[in-house]
Coordinates of C-alpha atoms (C1' of nucleotides) in Angstrom, one line a residue:
Chain A
X44 CA 0.0 0.0 0.0
X45 CA 1.9 3.1 -1.2
X46 CA 1.0 6.6 -0.2
X47 CA -0.7 8.1 2.7
X48 CA 0.3 6.9 6.2
X49 CA 0.2 10.4 7.7
X50 CA 0.0 10.7 11.4
X51 CA -3.3 12.1 12.7
X52 CA -3.8 15.9 12.7
X53 CA -1.2 16.3 10.0
X54 CA -2.3 19.0 7.6
X55 CA -0.2 20.6 4.9
X56 CA -0.2 23.8 7.0
X57 CA 1.2 22.0 10.0
X58 CA 3.9 20.4 7.8
X59 CA 4.9 23.7 6.4
X60 CA 5.2 25.2 9.8
X61 CA 7.2 22.2 11.1
X62 CA 9.6 22.9 8.2
X63 CA 9.9 26.6 9.0
X64 CA 10.3 25.9 12.8
X65 CA 13.1 23.4 12.1
X66 CA 15.4 26.4 11.6
X67 CA 16.9 28.0 14.6
X68 CA 19.7 30.2 15.7
X69 CA 22.3 27.5 15.5
X70 CA 20.8 26.0 12.3
X71 CA 20.1 28.8 9.8
X72 CA 21.1 26.8 6.7
X73 CA 19.9 23.2 6.4
X74 CA 19.7 20.5 3.8
X75 CA 16.7 18.4 2.9
X76 CA 17.6 15.4 4.9
X77 CA 18.4 17.3 8.1
X78 CA 15.2 19.4 7.7
X79 CA 13.2 16.2 7.3
X80 CA 14.7 14.8 10.5
X81 CA 14.2 18.0 12.5
X82 CA 10.6 18.4 11.2
X83 CA 9.9 14.7 11.6
X84 CA 8.6 14.3 8.1
X85 CA 9.6 12.0 5.1
X86 CA 12.3 13.4 2.9
X87 CA 10.3 13.5 -0.3
X88 CA 7.5 15.4 1.4
X89 CA 10.0 18.0 2.7
X90 CA 11.6 18.2 -0.6
X91 CA 8.4 19.1 -2.3
X92 CA 7.4 21.6 0.3
X93 CA 10.8 23.3 0.1
X94 CA 10.5 23.6 -3.7
X95 CA 7.2 25.4 -3.3
X96 CA 8.4 27.6 -0.5
X97 CA 11.4 28.6 -2.6
X98 CA 9.1 29.3 -5.5
X99 CA 7.1 31.5 -3.2
X100 CA 10.3 33.4 -2.1
X101 CA 9.7 32.3 1.5
X102 CA 13.0 30.4 1.5
X103 CA 16.2 30.7 -0.4
X104 CA 18.4 27.9 -1.7
X105 CA 22.1 28.3 -2.0
X106 CA 24.4 26.6 -4.5
X107 CA 25.2 23.8 -2.1
X108 CA 21.5 22.8 -1.9
X109 CA 21.1 24.2 1.6
X110 CA 18.0 26.1 2.5
X111 CA 17.5 29.3 4.6
X112 CA 14.8 31.6 5.6
X113 CA 14.3 34.2 2.8
X114 CA 13.7 37.9 2.5
X115 CA 9.9 37.7 2.3
X116 CA 9.5 35.8 5.5
X117 CA 11.8 38.3 7.1
X118 CA 9.5 41.0 5.8
X119 CA 6.5 39.2 7.2
X120 CA 8.1 38.7 10.6
X121 CA 8.8 42.5 10.8
X122 CA 5.0 43.0 10.7
X123 CA 4.3 41.1 13.9
X124 CA 2.6 43.9 15.9
X125 CA 3.3 42.5 19.4
X126 CA 7.1 42.7 18.8
X127 CA 7.6 45.6 16.5
X128 CA 5.2 48.1 17.9
X129 CA 6.9 48.0 21.3
X130 CA 10.3 47.9 19.6
X131 CA 9.5 51.0 17.6
X132 CA 8.2 53.1 20.5
X133 CA 11.2 52.1 22.6
X134 CA 13.8 52.7 19.9
X135 CA 14.7 56.4 20.5
X136 CA 14.8 55.7 24.3
X137 CA 17.2 52.9 23.8
X138 CA 19.4 55.3 21.8
X139 CA 19.3 57.7 24.7
X140 CA 20.4 55.1 27.2
X141 CA 23.1 54.0 24.8
X142 CA 24.4 57.5 24.4
X143 CA 24.3 58.1 28.1
X144 CA 26.1 54.9 29.1
X145 CA 27.9 53.4 26.0
X146 CA 26.8 50.0 27.3
X147 CA 24.9 47.3 25.6
X148 CA 21.2 48.0 25.9
X149 CA 18.4 45.4 25.8
X150 CA 14.7 45.5 25.3
X151 CA 13.0 42.2 26.3
X152 CA 9.7 40.6 27.0
X153 CA 8.7 37.4 28.7
X154 CA 7.7 34.6 26.4
X155 CA 6.4 31.8 28.5
X156 CA 9.2 30.8 30.8
X157 CA 12.0 32.5 28.8
X158 CA 13.3 36.0 28.2
X159 CA 12.8 37.0 24.5
X160 CA 15.1 39.8 23.3
X161 CA 13.3 42.2 21.0
X162 CA 16.1 44.6 20.4
X163 CA 19.7 45.2 21.3
X164 CA 22.1 48.1 20.9
X165 CA 25.7 46.8 21.1
X166 CA 28.2 48.6 23.3
X167 CA 31.7 48.7 22.1
X168 CA 33.1 47.9 25.5
X169 CA 34.6 44.5 25.8
X170 CA 31.8 42.9 27.7
X171 CA 30.8 39.5 26.5
X172 CA 27.1 39.5 25.6
X173 CA 25.3 36.5 24.3
X174 CA 21.9 37.8 23.5
X175 CA 20.6 39.2 20.2
X176 CA 17.3 40.3 18.9
X177 CA 15.2 37.1 18.6
X178 CA 17.2 35.0 21.0
X179 CA 16.0 33.6 24.3
X180 CA 17.6 33.1 27.7
X181 CA 16.5 31.8 31.1
X182 CA 14.4 34.1 33.3
X183 CA 16.6 33.8 36.4
X184 CA 20.1 34.5 35.1
X185 CA 19.7 37.9 33.4
X186 CA 18.7 41.3 34.6
X187 CA 15.7 41.8 32.3
X188 CA 14.7 38.2 33.1
X189 CA 14.6 38.8 36.8
X190 CA 12.5 41.9 36.3
X191 CA 10.1 39.9 34.0
X192 CA 9.9 37.0 36.4
X193 CA 9.4 39.2 39.4
X194 CA 6.3 40.7 37.7
X195 CA 5.0 37.5 36.2
X196 CA 1.8 36.0 37.5
X197 CA 2.5 34.4 41.0
X198 CA 1.5 30.9 39.7
X199 CA 3.9 31.0 36.8
X200 CA 6.7 32.3 39.1
X201 CA 6.2 29.5 41.5
X202 CA 6.1 26.9 38.8
X203 CA 9.3 28.3 37.4
X204 CA 11.0 28.2 40.8
X205 CA 10.0 24.6 41.1
X206 CA 11.8 23.6 37.9
X207 CA 15.4 22.6 37.7
X208 CA 17.1 25.9 37.0
X209 CA 19.9 26.2 34.5
X210 CA 23.3 27.3 35.7
X211 CA 25.1 29.2 32.9
X212 CA 27.9 30.1 35.4
X213 CA 28.9 29.2 38.9
X214 CA 27.4 32.5 40.1
X215 CA 23.9 31.8 38.8
X216 CA 21.4 31.8 41.6
X217 CA 19.4 28.6 41.5
X218 CA 18.3 28.2 45.1
X219 CA 14.5 28.7 45.0
X220 CA 14.2 30.5 48.4
X221 CA 17.1 32.8 47.7
X222 CA 15.7 33.6 44.3
X223 CA 12.2 34.2 45.7
X224 CA 13.6 36.7 48.2
X225 CA 15.5 38.4 45.4
X226 CA 12.4 38.7 43.2
X227 CA 10.5 40.3 46.1
X228 CA 13.4 42.8 46.4
X229 CA 13.1 43.5 42.7
X230 CA 9.4 44.3 43.1
X231 CA 10.1 46.5 46.2
X232 CA 13.1 48.4 44.8
X233 CA 12.0 48.6 41.2
X234 CA 15.1 47.2 39.6
X235 CA 17.1 44.0 39.2
X236 CA 20.8 43.3 38.9
X237 CA 23.0 40.4 38.0
X238 CA 26.8 39.9 38.5
X239 CA 28.4 37.2 36.5
X240 CA 25.2 35.1 36.6
X241 CA 24.8 34.7 32.8
X242 CA 28.3 35.3 31.5
X243 CA 31.5 35.7 33.5
X244 CA 32.7 39.3 33.3
X245 CA 29.2 40.8 32.6
X246 CA 26.9 42.5 35.1
X247 CA 23.5 44.0 34.4
X248 CA 20.8 46.3 35.7
X249 CA 17.3 46.2 34.5
X250 CA 14.0 48.0 35.2
X251 CA 10.4 47.2 34.2
X252 CA 8.4 49.0 31.5
X253 CA 4.8 49.4 32.7
X254 CA 1.6 50.4 31.0
X255 CA -1.4 51.8 32.8
X256 CA -3.8 48.8 32.6
X257 CA -7.5 49.0 31.6
X258 CA -9.1 52.1 33.3
X259 CA -8.0 51.9 36.9
X260 CA -4.7 53.0 38.3
X261 CA -3.2 49.5 38.1
X262 CA 0.1 49.1 36.3
X263 CA 0.9 46.2 34.1
X264 CA 4.6 45.3 33.3
X265 CA 4.8 44.6 29.6
X266 CA 8.6 44.5 29.0
X267 CA 12.0 45.1 30.6
X268 CA 14.8 47.4 29.8
X269 CA 18.4 46.6 30.8
X270 CA 22.0 47.3 30.2
X271 CA 25.1 45.1 30.4
X272 CA 28.3 46.5 31.9
X273 CA 31.7 45.2 33.0
X274 CA 31.1 46.1 36.7
X275 CA 28.4 47.6 38.9
X276 CA 30.8 48.9 41.5
X277 CA 30.7 52.4 40.1
X278 CA 27.9 54.6 38.7
X279 CA 25.1 52.3 39.8
X280 CA 22.9 55.2 40.6
X281 CA 23.5 57.1 37.3
X282 CA 22.8 54.0 35.3
X283 CA 19.7 53.2 37.2
X284 CA 18.4 56.8 36.7
X285 CA 19.0 56.7 33.0
X286 CA 17.1 53.4 32.7
X287 CA 14.2 54.6 34.8
X288 CA 13.8 57.8 32.9
X289 CA 13.7 55.8 29.6
X290 CA 11.3 53.2 31.0
X291 CA 8.9 55.9 32.2
X292 CA 9.1 57.5 28.8
X293 CA 8.4 54.3 26.9
X294 CA 5.5 53.5 29.3
X295 CA 3.9 56.8 28.6
X296 CA 4.3 56.4 24.9
X297 CA 2.5 53.1 24.8
X298 CA -0.9 53.0 23.2
Chain B
X248 CA -20.8 20.7 -9.1
X249 CA -19.5 21.7 -5.6
X250 CA -15.9 21.8 -4.5
X251 CA -12.8 22.3 -6.4
X252 CA -12.5 25.1 -9.0
X253 CA -9.0 26.1 -7.9
X254 CA -7.1 28.1 -10.4
X255 CA -4.1 26.2 -12.0
X256 CA -0.9 26.0 -10.0
X257 CA -2.7 26.6 -6.7
X258 CA -1.2 24.5 -4.0
X259 CA -1.8 24.7 -0.3
X260 CA 1.6 26.2 0.2
X261 CA 1.0 29.0 -2.3
X262 CA -2.3 29.8 -0.6
X263 CA -0.6 29.9 2.8
X264 CA 2.0 32.3 1.5
X265 CA -0.7 34.4 -0.3
X266 CA -2.4 34.8 3.1
X267 CA 0.9 35.7 4.9
X268 CA 1.8 38.1 2.1
X269 CA -1.6 39.8 2.4
X270 CA -0.3 41.6 5.5
X271 CA 1.7 44.8 5.1
X272 CA 2.9 47.8 6.9
X273 CA -0.5 49.6 6.7
X274 CA -2.4 46.4 7.3
X275 CA -1.0 44.5 10.2
X276 CA -4.4 43.4 11.6
X277 CA -6.9 42.0 9.2
X278 CA -10.2 40.1 9.3
X279 CA -11.1 37.0 7.3
X280 CA -13.0 38.8 4.6
X281 CA -10.4 41.4 3.9
X282 CA -7.6 38.8 4.0
X283 CA -9.6 36.7 1.5
X284 CA -10.0 39.7 -0.8
X285 CA -6.3 40.7 -0.6
X286 CA -5.1 37.1 -1.1
X287 CA -7.7 36.5 -3.8
X288 CA -9.0 33.3 -2.2
X289 CA -12.5 32.2 -1.2
X290 CA -13.5 33.2 2.4
X291 CA -14.0 29.7 3.8
X292 CA -10.6 28.6 2.5
X293 CA -8.9 31.5 4.1
X294 CA -10.8 30.9 7.3
X295 CA -9.6 27.3 7.5
X296 CA -6.0 28.3 6.8
X297 CA -6.1 31.0 9.4
X298 CA -7.4 28.5 12.0
X299 CA -4.5 26.2 11.3
X300 CA -2.0 29.0 11.3
X301 CA -3.2 30.2 14.6
X302 CA -3.1 26.7 16.0
X303 CA 0.5 26.6 14.8
X304 CA 1.2 29.9 16.5
X305 CA 2.2 31.5 13.3
X306 CA -0.6 34.0 13.6
X307 CA -2.5 35.5 16.5
X308 CA -6.2 36.3 16.7
X309 CA -7.4 39.1 18.8
X310 CA -10.8 39.4 20.5
X311 CA -12.3 41.3 17.6
X312 CA -11.6 38.3 15.3
X313 CA -8.7 40.2 13.5
X314 CA -5.5 38.3 12.7
X315 CA -1.9 39.4 12.8
X316 CA 1.5 37.9 12.3
X317 CA 2.5 36.1 15.5
X318 CA 5.6 35.6 17.6
X319 CA 6.8 32.5 16.0
X320 CA 6.8 33.9 12.5
X321 CA 8.7 36.9 13.9
X322 CA 11.2 34.4 15.4
X323 CA 11.5 32.7 12.0
X324 CA 12.0 35.9 10.2
X325 CA 14.9 36.8 12.6
X326 CA 16.7 33.8 11.2
X327 CA 16.9 35.1 7.7
X328 CA 20.7 35.0 7.2
X329 CA 20.8 37.5 4.4
X330 CA 19.3 40.2 6.5
X331 CA 20.4 39.5 10.0
X332 CA 24.0 38.5 9.5
X333 CA 24.8 41.9 7.9
X334 CA 22.6 43.7 10.4
X335 CA 24.5 42.0 13.3
X336 CA 27.9 42.8 12.0
X337 CA 26.9 46.4 11.3
X338 CA 25.2 46.9 14.7
X339 CA 28.1 48.2 16.7
X340 CA 29.2 50.5 13.9
X341 CA 25.7 52.0 13.6
X342 CA 26.0 52.7 17.3
X343 CA 29.3 54.5 16.8
X344 CA 27.9 56.7 14.1
X345 CA 24.8 57.4 16.2
X346 CA 27.0 58.4 19.2
X347 CA 29.1 60.6 17.0
X348 CA 26.3 62.4 15.2
X349 CA 23.1 62.0 17.2
X350 CA 21.3 61.6 13.9
X351 CA 19.0 58.9 12.6
X352 CA 21.3 56.1 11.1
X353 CA 20.2 53.7 8.4
X354 CA 21.4 50.4 7.2
X355 CA 19.9 49.4 3.8
X356 CA 20.2 47.0 0.9
X357 CA 18.8 47.0 -2.6
X358 CA 15.8 44.7 -3.1
X359 CA 15.0 44.7 -6.7
X360 CA 14.1 48.3 -7.6
X361 CA 13.6 49.4 -4.0
X362 CA 15.6 50.3 -0.9
X363 CA 15.0 47.8 1.9
X364 CA 15.8 49.2 5.3
X365 CA 17.5 46.5 7.5
X366 CA 18.1 48.6 10.6
X367 CA 17.5 52.1 11.9
X368 CA 18.7 53.9 15.0
X369 CA 16.4 56.8 15.6
X370 CA 17.8 60.2 16.3
X371 CA 16.0 62.4 18.9
X372 CA 16.4 65.5 16.7
X373 CA 13.1 66.6 15.2
X374 CA 13.8 65.4 11.7
X375 CA 10.9 63.7 10.0
X376 CA 12.0 60.2 9.0
X377 CA 9.6 57.8 7.3
X378 CA 11.6 54.6 7.1
X379 CA 11.8 51.8 9.6
X380 CA 13.4 48.3 9.6
X381 CA 11.5 46.3 7.0
X382 CA 10.1 49.3 5.0
X383 CA 10.9 50.1 1.4
X384 CA 11.4 53.3 -0.4
X385 CA 12.2 54.4 -3.9
X386 CA 15.9 54.2 -5.0
X387 CA 16.2 57.7 -6.3
X388 CA 14.8 59.8 -3.4
X389 CA 17.0 58.7 -0.5
X390 CA 20.7 58.9 0.2
X391 CA 21.1 55.1 0.7
X392 CA 18.9 54.5 -2.3
X393 CA 21.2 56.7 -4.6
X394 CA 24.3 54.8 -3.4
X395 CA 22.7 51.4 -4.1
X396 CA 21.3 52.6 -7.5
X397 CA 24.7 54.0 -8.4
X398 CA 26.4 50.7 -7.7
X399 CA 23.6 48.5 -9.2
X400 CA 24.2 46.6 -12.5
X401 CA 24.1 49.1 -15.3
X402 CA 21.2 47.3 -17.0
X403 CA 19.0 47.6 -13.9
X404 CA 20.0 51.2 -13.4
X405 CA 19.0 52.1 -17.0
X406 CA 15.8 50.2 -16.7
X407 CA 15.0 52.0 -13.5
X408 CA 15.8 55.5 -15.0
X409 CA 13.4 54.6 -17.8
X410 CA 10.5 54.1 -15.5
X411 CA 8.1 56.8 -14.3
X412 CA 9.9 57.9 -11.1
X413 CA 7.9 58.8 -8.0
X414 CA 8.0 62.3 -6.6
X415 CA 7.6 62.2 -2.8
X416 CA 8.4 66.0 -2.7
X417 CA 8.9 68.8 -5.2
X418 CA 12.6 68.5 -4.7
X419 CA 12.8 64.9 -5.8
X420 CA 15.0 64.5 -8.8
X421 CA 13.2 62.6 -11.5
X422 CA 14.8 63.9 -14.7
X423 CA 16.7 60.8 -16.0
X424 CA 19.7 62.6 -17.4
X425 CA 20.2 64.7 -14.3
X426 CA 19.9 61.6 -12.1
X427 CA 22.3 59.7 -14.3
X428 CA 24.9 62.4 -13.9
X429 CA 24.3 62.5 -10.2
X430 CA 24.8 58.7 -9.9
X431 CA 28.1 59.0 -11.8
X432 CA 29.2 61.6 -9.3
X433 CA 28.2 59.2 -6.5
X434 CA 30.5 56.5 -7.9
X435 CA 33.3 59.0 -8.4
X436 CA 33.0 60.8 -5.0
X437 CA 32.1 57.7 -2.9
X438 CA 29.0 59.2 -1.3
X439 CA 25.5 60.4 -2.1
X440 CA 23.4 63.2 -0.6
X441 CA 19.7 64.3 -0.7
X442 CA 18.1 67.6 0.3
X443 CA 14.4 67.5 0.9
X444 CA 14.0 64.9 -1.8
X445 CA 12.2 62.2 0.3
X446 CA 10.7 64.4 3.1
X447 CA 10.7 68.1 3.4
X448 CA 13.1 69.2 6.2
X449 CA 15.3 66.1 6.0
X450 CA 18.7 65.8 4.3
X451 CA 20.8 62.7 4.1
X452 CA 24.3 61.5 3.4
X453 CA 25.1 57.9 2.5
X454 CA 28.1 55.8 1.6
X455 CA 28.5 52.2 0.2
X456 CA 29.5 49.2 2.2
X457 CA 31.7 47.0 0.0
X458 CA 33.0 43.5 0.3
X459 CA 36.1 42.2 -1.4
X460 CA 34.5 40.0 -4.1
X461 CA 35.6 36.5 -4.9
X462 CA 39.4 36.3 -5.0
X463 CA 40.5 39.2 -7.1
X464 CA 40.8 42.8 -5.8
X465 CA 37.3 43.7 -7.2
X466 CA 34.9 45.3 -4.7
X467 CA 31.2 44.5 -4.5
X468 CA 28.7 46.9 -2.9
X469 CA 26.4 44.9 -0.7
X470 CA 24.7 47.6 1.3
X471 CA 24.6 51.3 2.2
X472 CA 25.0 53.3 5.3
X473 CA 23.4 56.7 5.7
X474 CA 22.3 59.3 8.2
X475 CA 19.4 61.8 8.1
X476 CA 20.0 65.3 9.4
X477 CA 18.1 68.6 9.4
X478 CA 20.7 70.3 7.2
X479 CA 23.9 69.5 5.4
X480 CA 25.2 73.1 5.5
X481 CA 27.5 72.4 8.4
X482 CA 29.7 69.5 9.3
X483 CA 29.4 67.7 6.0
X484 CA 33.0 66.6 6.2
X485 CA 32.8 65.3 9.8
X486 CA 29.6 63.4 9.1
X487 CA 31.1 61.9 5.9
X488 CA 34.2 60.8 7.7
X489 CA 32.2 59.1 10.5
X490 CA 30.2 57.2 7.8
X491 CA 33.3 56.2 5.8
X492 CA 35.1 54.9 8.9
X493 CA 32.1 52.8 9.8
X494 CA 31.5 51.5 6.3
X495 CA 35.1 50.4 6.0
X496 CA 34.9 48.7 9.4
X497 CA 31.8 46.9 8.4
X498 CA 33.2 45.8 5.1
X499 CA 36.2 44.4 6.8
X500 CA 34.1 42.4 9.2
X501 CA 32.0 40.8 6.5
X502 CA 32.6 37.0 6.0
Chain C
dG29 C1' 36.6 0.9 -8.2
dC30 C1' 33.2 0.6 -4.3
dC31 C1' 30.6 2.5 -0.7
dC32 C1' 27.8 5.6 1.7
dA33 C1' 25.1 9.7 2.3
dC34 C1' 22.4 12.8 0.5
dC35 C1' 19.5 14.8 -3.0
dT36 C1' 15.8 14.2 -6.6
dT37 C1' 12.1 12.0 -9.3
dT38 C1' 8.4 8.7 -10.0
dC39 C1' 3.8 7.0 -9.4
dA40 C1' -0.5 4.6 -7.9
dC41 C1' -3.6 5.5 -4.2
dT42 C1' -6.7 8.0 -1.5
dG43 C1' -8.3 11.3 2.2
dA44 C1' -7.2 16.0 2.8
dG45 C1' -8.5 20.1 0.8
dT46 C1' -12.1 22.4 -1.6
dG47 C1' -15.7 26.3 -2.0
dA48 C1' -20.8 27.0 -3.0
dA49 C1' -24.4 27.4 -0.1
dA50 C1' -26.5 28.0 4.2
dG51 C1' -26.5 29.3 8.9
dC52 C1' -24.8 32.6 12.6
dC53 C1' -24.1 36.7 15.1
dC54 C1' -23.9 41.4 15.9
dA55 C1' -24.6 46.3 15.0
dC56 C1' -27.3 49.6 13.2
dT57 C1' -31.7 51.4 11.0
dC58 C1' -36.4 52.7 10.6
Chain D
dG162 C1' -38.6 44.9 17.4
dA163 C1' -38.7 43.4 12.8
dG164 C1' -35.6 44.3 9.0
dT165 C1' -31.1 44.8 6.8
dG166 C1' -26.4 44.3 5.8
dG167 C1' -21.8 43.0 7.1
dG168 C1' -18.7 39.8 8.3
dC169 C1' -17.7 35.3 10.5
dT170 C1' -18.3 30.3 10.8
dT171 C1' -19.9 25.6 9.5
dT172 C1' -21.4 22.0 6.5
dC173 C1' -20.7 18.6 3.0
dA174 C1' -20.3 15.9 -1.4
dC175 C1' -16.7 15.8 -4.7
dT176 C1' -12.2 15.0 -6.4
dC177 C1' -7.6 16.1 -7.4
dA178 C1' -3.7 17.7 -4.7
dG179 C1' -0.8 15.6 -1.6
dT180 C1' 1.3 11.5 -0.2
dG181 C1' 5.7 8.6 0.8
dA182 C1' 7.9 3.9 -0.5
dA183 C1' 10.8 2.8 -3.8
dA184 C1' 14.0 3.6 -7.3
dG185 C1' 17.3 6.5 -9.6
dG186 C1' 21.0 10.2 -9.6
dT187 C1' 25.1 12.5 -7.8
dG188 C1' 29.3 13.4 -5.5
dG189 C1' 32.9 12.7 -2.3
dG190 C1' 36.0 9.8 0.6
dC191 C1' 39.4 6.2 0.5

DNA sequence: GCCCACCTTTCACTGAGTGAAAGCCCACTC
DNA sequence: GAGTGGGCTTTCACTCAGTGAAAGGTGGGC
């Protein structure tokens, strides 16, 4: 019996998405076989889908027969309102912070149980920074992550603390009780810091960006703003002020 | 006869792409009917595709039944190597220029017969700027556009000059012979300028970013770097130098 | 030369996709 | 409060687009 042995719930649309989602930061250029394995689909099926996607300019195909996300999908992605509206409003404020501090500046939101970086202005200082726009990191090991975790729904926060927390460095705080106390401090003080917790040699400060929620005076944290510096020993107050001014400005500019 | 009257060459993949491509800068949130009209597909077909795309987290659906590009497609778009590799290499240099000039900085490539903006750092100065990352503008009315047009294949350039050129402002240069001479000057001098040609009250300077092409000493222009300022009367030399230093730095950092 | 890994094409089968038609739901009108 | 128009959703009989095992290339390592 040749032909259809598709698993249940398999539509063409879901297969197309499986192929697209098979690409990631470490795998931006992939061949048919590897895509098929990553998408868990038969090779000929993937091959046909790829041909159609290339014909539709969604993917590109290089001379070596490797496929990559194409310009038109980049275009489409840039239209995602959730990400780009905030990014656009925040852009001039990020520039201000960058001008004032010369540090790497980050704009990030919480996506499930991860930090999702929406934008980054790179500092020229020799601080190792792993994030880039579109990348994801743990919530408990970065400044913006701690801010977002501190202001996440209590249930999600507790669930997160109950999981086995990653340890990017030996300084990463993974003890639930200690982290819980730190998050309470973040809510109380209005900012979060890290020292060598994500990358050795990198410290960070971050503050929440809040929008006045529906009608009443209640505030809702929608994003976080942070900078990465070699050390927090000096200038902590000045950096914090620059961040808070910008965060307030962004919050006021939100629709 | 109910059912299939699909036009020839219509596959599910092409329909999915038609739906995705129906979104644009001015239409980021659309209902079923409007999407169907824009994608030129029957409403029930689009409705089903939308449901599957939302289930796959490619699109989001708001309470009003309007659809928009979702987070995961934004993610996917951020993986497009052509756009983001260049953007990432250039990022710290854009910051440098921004710090040195406080102007709006642009990184752009040519996409067919249009300028495609890959990145923008907004200046706080009150200069009207219409572009944003992902947007497209005519090649002849912006600084980066003139640079890219000047270094485009001769055939494409001539074809472009032969078309009916848009006039965003009264200062836009649309006379073919005058533009042709200006483009020759751009190649000769190594930079392009505009004055009120895209937006009244905005001037620009732009320079090419070149990569040493395959083996020989030949240079290939892959992108353009530009800034937008209120006036070019002052500081033209300083601005130009900042741009050229950055462009050379980016060119050297290219793979 | 032989093997192995990957890419591409073929092809008989069939259920996933199709879209006209009908049914909703809501807002606004008279 | 019946009527109207707009868009959103569901149904359903038909059939062709999609399927994937198998076979056929292609290239590179040794």
